[in-house]
XYZ file of C-alpha atoms in Angstrom:
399
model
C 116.961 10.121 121.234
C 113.355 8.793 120.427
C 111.528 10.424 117.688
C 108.373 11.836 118.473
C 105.580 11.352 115.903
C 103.500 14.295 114.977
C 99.677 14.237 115.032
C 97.251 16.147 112.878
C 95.384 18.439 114.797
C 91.573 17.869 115.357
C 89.237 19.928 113.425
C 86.301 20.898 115.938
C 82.729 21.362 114.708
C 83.350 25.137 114.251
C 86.437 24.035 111.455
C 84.122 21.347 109.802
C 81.471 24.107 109.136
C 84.055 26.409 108.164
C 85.872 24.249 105.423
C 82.996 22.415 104.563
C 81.010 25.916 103.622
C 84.175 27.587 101.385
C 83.453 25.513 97.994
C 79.485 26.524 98.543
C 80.368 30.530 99.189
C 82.624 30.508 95.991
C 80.203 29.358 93.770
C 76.785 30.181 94.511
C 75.021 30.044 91.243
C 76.234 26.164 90.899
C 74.983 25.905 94.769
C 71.568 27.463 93.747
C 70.959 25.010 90.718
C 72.599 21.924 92.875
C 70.176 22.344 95.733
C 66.996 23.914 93.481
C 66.274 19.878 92.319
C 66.372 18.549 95.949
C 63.943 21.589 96.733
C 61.839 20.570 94.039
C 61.810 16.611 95.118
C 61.511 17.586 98.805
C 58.888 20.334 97.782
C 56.256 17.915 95.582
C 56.455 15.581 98.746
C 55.574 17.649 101.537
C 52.535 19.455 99.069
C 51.179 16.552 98.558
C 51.593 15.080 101.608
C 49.879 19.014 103.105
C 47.130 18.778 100.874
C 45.979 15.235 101.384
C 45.997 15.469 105.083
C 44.526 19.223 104.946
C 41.587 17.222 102.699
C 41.057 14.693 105.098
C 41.263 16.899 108.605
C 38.251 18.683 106.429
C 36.371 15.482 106.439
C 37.186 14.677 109.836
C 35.729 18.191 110.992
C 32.352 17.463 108.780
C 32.318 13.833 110.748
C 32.635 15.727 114.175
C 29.998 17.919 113.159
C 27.519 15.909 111.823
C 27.990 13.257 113.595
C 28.164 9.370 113.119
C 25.893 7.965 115.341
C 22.779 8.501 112.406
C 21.155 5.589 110.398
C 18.295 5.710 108.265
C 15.606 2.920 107.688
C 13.740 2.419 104.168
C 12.407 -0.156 102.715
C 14.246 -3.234 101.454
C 13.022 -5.267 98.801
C 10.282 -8.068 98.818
C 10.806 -11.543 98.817
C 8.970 -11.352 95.651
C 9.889 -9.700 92.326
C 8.344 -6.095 92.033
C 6.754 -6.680 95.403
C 5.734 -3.034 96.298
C 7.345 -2.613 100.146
C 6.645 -0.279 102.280
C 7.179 0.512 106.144
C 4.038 0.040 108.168
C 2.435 3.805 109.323
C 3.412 3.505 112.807
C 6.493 2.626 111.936
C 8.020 5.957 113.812
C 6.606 5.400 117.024
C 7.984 1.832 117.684
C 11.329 3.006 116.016
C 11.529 5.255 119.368
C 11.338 2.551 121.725
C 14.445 1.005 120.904
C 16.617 2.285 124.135
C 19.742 4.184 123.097
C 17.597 6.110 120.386
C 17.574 9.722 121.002
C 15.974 11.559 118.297
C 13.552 10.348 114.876
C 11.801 11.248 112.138
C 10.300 10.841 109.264
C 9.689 11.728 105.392
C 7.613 10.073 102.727
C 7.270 9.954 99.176
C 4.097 12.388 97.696
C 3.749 11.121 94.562
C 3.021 14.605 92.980
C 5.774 17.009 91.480
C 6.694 20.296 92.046
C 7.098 23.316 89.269
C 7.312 26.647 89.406
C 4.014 27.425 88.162
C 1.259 25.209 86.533
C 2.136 26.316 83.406
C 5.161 24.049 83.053
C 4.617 20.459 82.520
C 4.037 17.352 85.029
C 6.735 15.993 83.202
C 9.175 18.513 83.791
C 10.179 17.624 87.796
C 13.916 19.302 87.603
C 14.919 15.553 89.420
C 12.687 17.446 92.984
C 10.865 15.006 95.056
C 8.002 15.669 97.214
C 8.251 14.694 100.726
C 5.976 14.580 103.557
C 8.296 15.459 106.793
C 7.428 15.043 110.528
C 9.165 18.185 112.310
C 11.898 16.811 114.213
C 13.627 15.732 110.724
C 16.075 19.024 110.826
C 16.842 18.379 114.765
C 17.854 14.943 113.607
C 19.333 15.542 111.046
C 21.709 18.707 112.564
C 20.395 20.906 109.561
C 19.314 24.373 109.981
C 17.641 26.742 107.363
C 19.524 29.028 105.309
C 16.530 31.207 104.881
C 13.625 31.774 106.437
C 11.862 28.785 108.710
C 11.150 25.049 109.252
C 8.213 23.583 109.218
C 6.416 23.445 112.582
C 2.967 22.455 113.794
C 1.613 25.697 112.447
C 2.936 26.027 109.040
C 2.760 22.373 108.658
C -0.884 21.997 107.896
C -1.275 24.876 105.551
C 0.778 24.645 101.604
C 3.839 25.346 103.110
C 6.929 23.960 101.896
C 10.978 24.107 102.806
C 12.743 23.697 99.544
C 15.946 21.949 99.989
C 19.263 23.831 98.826
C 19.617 22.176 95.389
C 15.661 21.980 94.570
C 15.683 25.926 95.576
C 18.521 26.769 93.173
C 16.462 24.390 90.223
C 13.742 26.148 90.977
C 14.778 29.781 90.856
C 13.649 30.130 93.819
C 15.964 32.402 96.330
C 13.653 33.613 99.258
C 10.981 32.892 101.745
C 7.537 34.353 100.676
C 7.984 32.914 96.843
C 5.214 30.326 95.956
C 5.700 26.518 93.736
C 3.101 24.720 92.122
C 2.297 21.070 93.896
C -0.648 18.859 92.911
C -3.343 21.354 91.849
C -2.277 24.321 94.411
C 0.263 26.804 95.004
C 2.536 26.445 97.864
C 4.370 29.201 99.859
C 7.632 28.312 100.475
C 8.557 29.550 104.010
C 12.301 28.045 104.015
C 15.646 27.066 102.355
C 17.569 24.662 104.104
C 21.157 24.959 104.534
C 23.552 21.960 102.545
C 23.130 18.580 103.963
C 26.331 16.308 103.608
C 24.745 13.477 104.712
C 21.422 13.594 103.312
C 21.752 14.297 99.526
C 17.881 13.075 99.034
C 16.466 15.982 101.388
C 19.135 18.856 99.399
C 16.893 17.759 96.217
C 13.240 17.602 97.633
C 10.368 19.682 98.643
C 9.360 19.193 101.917
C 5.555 19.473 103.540
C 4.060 19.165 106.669
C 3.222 15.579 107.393
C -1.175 16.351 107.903
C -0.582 18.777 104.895
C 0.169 16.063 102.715
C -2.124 13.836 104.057
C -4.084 16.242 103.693
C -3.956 18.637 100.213
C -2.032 16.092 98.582
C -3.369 12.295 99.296
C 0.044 11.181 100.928
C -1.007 7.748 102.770
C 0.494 7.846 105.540
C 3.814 5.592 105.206
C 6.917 6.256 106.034
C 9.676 6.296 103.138
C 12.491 6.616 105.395
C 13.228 6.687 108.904
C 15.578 9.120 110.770
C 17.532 8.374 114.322
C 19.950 9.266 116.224
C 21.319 7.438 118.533
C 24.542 8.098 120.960
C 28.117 6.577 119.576
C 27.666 3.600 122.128
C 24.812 2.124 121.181
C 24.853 2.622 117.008
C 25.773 -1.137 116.384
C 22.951 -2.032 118.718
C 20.544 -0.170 117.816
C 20.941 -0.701 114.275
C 20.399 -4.904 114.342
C 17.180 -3.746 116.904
C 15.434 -1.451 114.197
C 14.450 -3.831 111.858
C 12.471 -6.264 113.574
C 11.384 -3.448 115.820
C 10.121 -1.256 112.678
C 8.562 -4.521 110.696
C 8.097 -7.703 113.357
C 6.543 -9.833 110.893
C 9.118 -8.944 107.865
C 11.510 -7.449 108.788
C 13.646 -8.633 105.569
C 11.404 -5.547 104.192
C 13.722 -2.887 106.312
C 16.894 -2.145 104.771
C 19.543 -0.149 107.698
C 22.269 2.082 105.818
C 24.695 4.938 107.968
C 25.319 7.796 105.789
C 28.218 8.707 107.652
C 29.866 5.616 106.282
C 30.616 7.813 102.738
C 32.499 10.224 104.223
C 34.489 8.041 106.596
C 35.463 5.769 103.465
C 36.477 9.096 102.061
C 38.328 9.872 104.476
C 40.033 6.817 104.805
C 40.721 6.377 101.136
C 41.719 10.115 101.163
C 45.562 10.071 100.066
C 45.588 6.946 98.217
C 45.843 8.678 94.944
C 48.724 10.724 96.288
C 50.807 7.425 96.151
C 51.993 8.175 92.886
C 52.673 11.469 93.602
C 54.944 10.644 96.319
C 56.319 8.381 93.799
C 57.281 11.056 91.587
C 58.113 13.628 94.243
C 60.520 10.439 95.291
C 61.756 10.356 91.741
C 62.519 14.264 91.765
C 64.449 13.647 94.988
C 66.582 11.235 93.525
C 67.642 13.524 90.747
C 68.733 15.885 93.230
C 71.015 13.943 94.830
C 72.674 12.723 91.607
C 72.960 16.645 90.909
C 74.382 16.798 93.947
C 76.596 13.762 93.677
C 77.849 15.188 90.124
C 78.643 18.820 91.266
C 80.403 16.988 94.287
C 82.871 15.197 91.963
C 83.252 18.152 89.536
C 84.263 20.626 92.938
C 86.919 17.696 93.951
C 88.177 17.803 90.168
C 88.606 22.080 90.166
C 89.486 21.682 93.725
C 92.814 19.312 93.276
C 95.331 21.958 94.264
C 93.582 23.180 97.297
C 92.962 19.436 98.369
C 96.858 18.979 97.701
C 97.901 22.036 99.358
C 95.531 20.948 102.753
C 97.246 17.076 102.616
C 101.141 18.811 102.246
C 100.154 21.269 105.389
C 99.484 18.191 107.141
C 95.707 17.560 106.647
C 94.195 13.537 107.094
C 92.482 11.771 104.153
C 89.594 11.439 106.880
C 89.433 15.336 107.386
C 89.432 15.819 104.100
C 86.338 13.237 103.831
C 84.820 15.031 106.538
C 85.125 18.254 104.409
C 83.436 17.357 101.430
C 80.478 14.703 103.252
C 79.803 18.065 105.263
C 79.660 20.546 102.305
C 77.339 17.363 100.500
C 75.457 17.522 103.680
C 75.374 21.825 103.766
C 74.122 21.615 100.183
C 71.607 18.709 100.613
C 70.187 20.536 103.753
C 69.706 24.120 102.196
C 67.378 21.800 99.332
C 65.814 20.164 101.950
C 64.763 23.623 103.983
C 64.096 25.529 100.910
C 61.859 22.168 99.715
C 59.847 22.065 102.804
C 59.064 25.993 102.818
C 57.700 25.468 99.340
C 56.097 22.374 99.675
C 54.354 24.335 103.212
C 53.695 27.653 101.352
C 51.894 25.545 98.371
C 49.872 23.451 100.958
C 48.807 27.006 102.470
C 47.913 28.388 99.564
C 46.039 25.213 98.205
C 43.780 24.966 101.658
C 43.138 28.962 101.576
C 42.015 29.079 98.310
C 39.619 25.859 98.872
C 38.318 26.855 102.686
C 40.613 23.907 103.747
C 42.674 23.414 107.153
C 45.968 24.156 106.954
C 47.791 20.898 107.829
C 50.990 20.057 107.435
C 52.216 17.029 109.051
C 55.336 17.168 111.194
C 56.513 13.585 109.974
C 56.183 14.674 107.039
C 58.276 17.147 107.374
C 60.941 15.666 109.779
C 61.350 12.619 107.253
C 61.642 15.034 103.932
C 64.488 16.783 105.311
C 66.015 13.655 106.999
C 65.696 11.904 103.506
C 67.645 14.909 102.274
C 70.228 14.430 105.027
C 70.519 11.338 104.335
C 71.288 11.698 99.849
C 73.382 14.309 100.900
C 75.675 12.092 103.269
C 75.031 9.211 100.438
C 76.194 12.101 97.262
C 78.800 13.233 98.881
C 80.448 10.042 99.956
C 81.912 8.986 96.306
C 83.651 12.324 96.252
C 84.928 12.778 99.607
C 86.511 9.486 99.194
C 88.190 9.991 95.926
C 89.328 13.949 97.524
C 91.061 11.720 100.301
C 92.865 9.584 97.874
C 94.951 12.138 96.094
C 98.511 12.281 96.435
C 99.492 15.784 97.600
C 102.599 15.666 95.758
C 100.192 14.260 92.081
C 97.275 17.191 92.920
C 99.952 20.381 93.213
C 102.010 19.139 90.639
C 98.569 18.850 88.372
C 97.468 22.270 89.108
């Protein structure tokens, strides 16, 4: 009569969960302090990853807003040393014949300074420039005033000036109707501009009506710099046009910057830095799996009987492999999910408290917990292996 060999039965998904959760239910404390350093590794990579791309989506939204399709003319410098250059008076009116220009405008240098009241010295300027401005300049530059009003073709041939944020805050100066000393005359200032991002020279200067200046002050007329806008298609045209456009004899004498280009190297050097902290978050996650790795071996060492008592009732080495990858993987995974909830709550509370997007990137998140996944499956693998290995009859005799 033939002999039929048994076969162990098949443990099903439901059995693998089952036996693979028991050694994390009976000790929870160790299961706490296991998966607290993959939480921690898991945790540093996701807030740093958060608050890097929150940081940059910020500078992306300023780009959108302001807009990257501005470049400003000055002048460049002489073929000859200490060669006083300066842009020809006209200078505006040919700049907006270039096609593709939409919008320009102008400031110049006044060479007078600005003080709170003639009783403080020339010398004392607070680092405020006096500019002559056409009115367009705010349109072009998508500014708008804080307080009060910009300078129009009313105000602007009377002392009236628009301090700039940062010249109204050096100035003590916090509302329309409050007069500064220019030249040898008081000036009523009728506005504060909001911040400019992309023009930090017009946050930190007092700005007058172009004939005002000419005018009350002895500005002559030439431009300092010159303001366009342009649409996104045409900025790399127009900009090799403005020179010899602005200057046709010299037009060496016209230097072309885009002050959008600071914030889009920002923003593209944003995160950089945060290579060594993903290098220590990385290092953090590492030390969690070894934890991991080390309780795993010290569970198969308390855990000979049981392991003995599964083999004798007729459990495989591979089941019993499959037990301890899966409680590896359990433990791994409640790291990884308790990591990313920190790692999301600090990026939350980092953007809040700085008037930052919230962003959290989903690969970010998808790869954290697969790299936990995948230190759990690698931690748990020495253990299962040498759980598989005992002899039934060596573990129950042990215990």
């Amino acid at each position: 009569m033939a002999r039929t060999r048994l076969k162990a039965a098949r443990l099903g998904p439901r059995d693998v969960l089952h036996v693979g959760s028991a050694g994390l239910r009976s000790r929870p404390m160790r299961v706490i302090l296991s998966a607290l350093g993959i939480a921690i590794g898991i945790a540093t990579m996701i807030s740093v990853v958060g608050i890097s791309a929150s940081s940059k989506a910020q500078l992306m939204e300023r780009l959108d807003k302001l807009g990257t399709s501005m470049l400003v003319a000055t002048p460049g410098e002489g073929m000859f040393s200490g060669e006083d250059v300066k842009l020809p008076k006209g200078s505006l009116g040919m700049l907006g014949r270039i096609e593709g220009i939409e919008e320009a405008a102008a400031t110049g240098d006044v060479k007078e300074a600005v003080r709170r009241s003639e009783k403080i010295s020339d010398d004392e300027t607070g680092g405020i420039a006096v500019k002559a401005s056409t009115e367009e300049l705010l349109k072009v530059l998508r500014g708008k005033a804080a307080r009060g009003t910009w300078l129009n073709k009313a105000n602007g041939r009377y002392p009236s000036v628009v301090l700039g944020h940062v010249s109204a805050q050096r100035l003590g100066i916090t509302s329309p109707g409050q007069q500064v000393y220019i030249g040898d005359r008081y000036f009523t200032v009728v506005g504060i501009l909001a911040p400019l991002p992309l023009s930090p020279e017009i946050e930190r200067s007092a700005l007058v009506g172009w004939e005002a200046a000419q005018k009350l002050l002895g500005f002559d007329g030439h431009p300092t710099s010159l303001y366009e806008r342009s649409t996104e298609a045409s900025v790399a045209a127009v900009r090799k046009l403005i020179a010899p456009t602005v200057d046709p004899r010299n037009p060496q004498n016209v230097r072309v910057t885009d002050p959008s280009s600071a914030l889009q190297a920002k923003a593209a050097s944003e995160g950089a830095f945060s290579s060594l902290l993903l290098g220590l978050g990385g290092i953090a996650l590492l030390v969690g799996g070894v934890g991991v790795a080390n309780t795993m071996i010290i569970s198969v060492l308390e855990r000979r009987y049981e392991i003995g008592l599964r083999r004798s009732l007729g459990a495989t080495r591979g089941q019993i492999r499959i037990q301890f990858v899966t409680e590896s993987l359990m433990l791994s995974g409640l790291g990884g999910l308790a990591g990313v909830a920190m790692g999301s709550v600090a990026t939350w509370i980092y953007a809040t408290s700085g008037g930052l997007p919230w962003v959290v990137p989903a690969w970010a998140v998808v790869g954290g917990f697969g790299a936990t996944l995948v230190i759990g499956t690698v931690a748990g693998l020495y253990p299962a292996v040498r759980a598989a290995r005992l002899s039934p009859t060596l573990a129950l005799h042990a215990a």
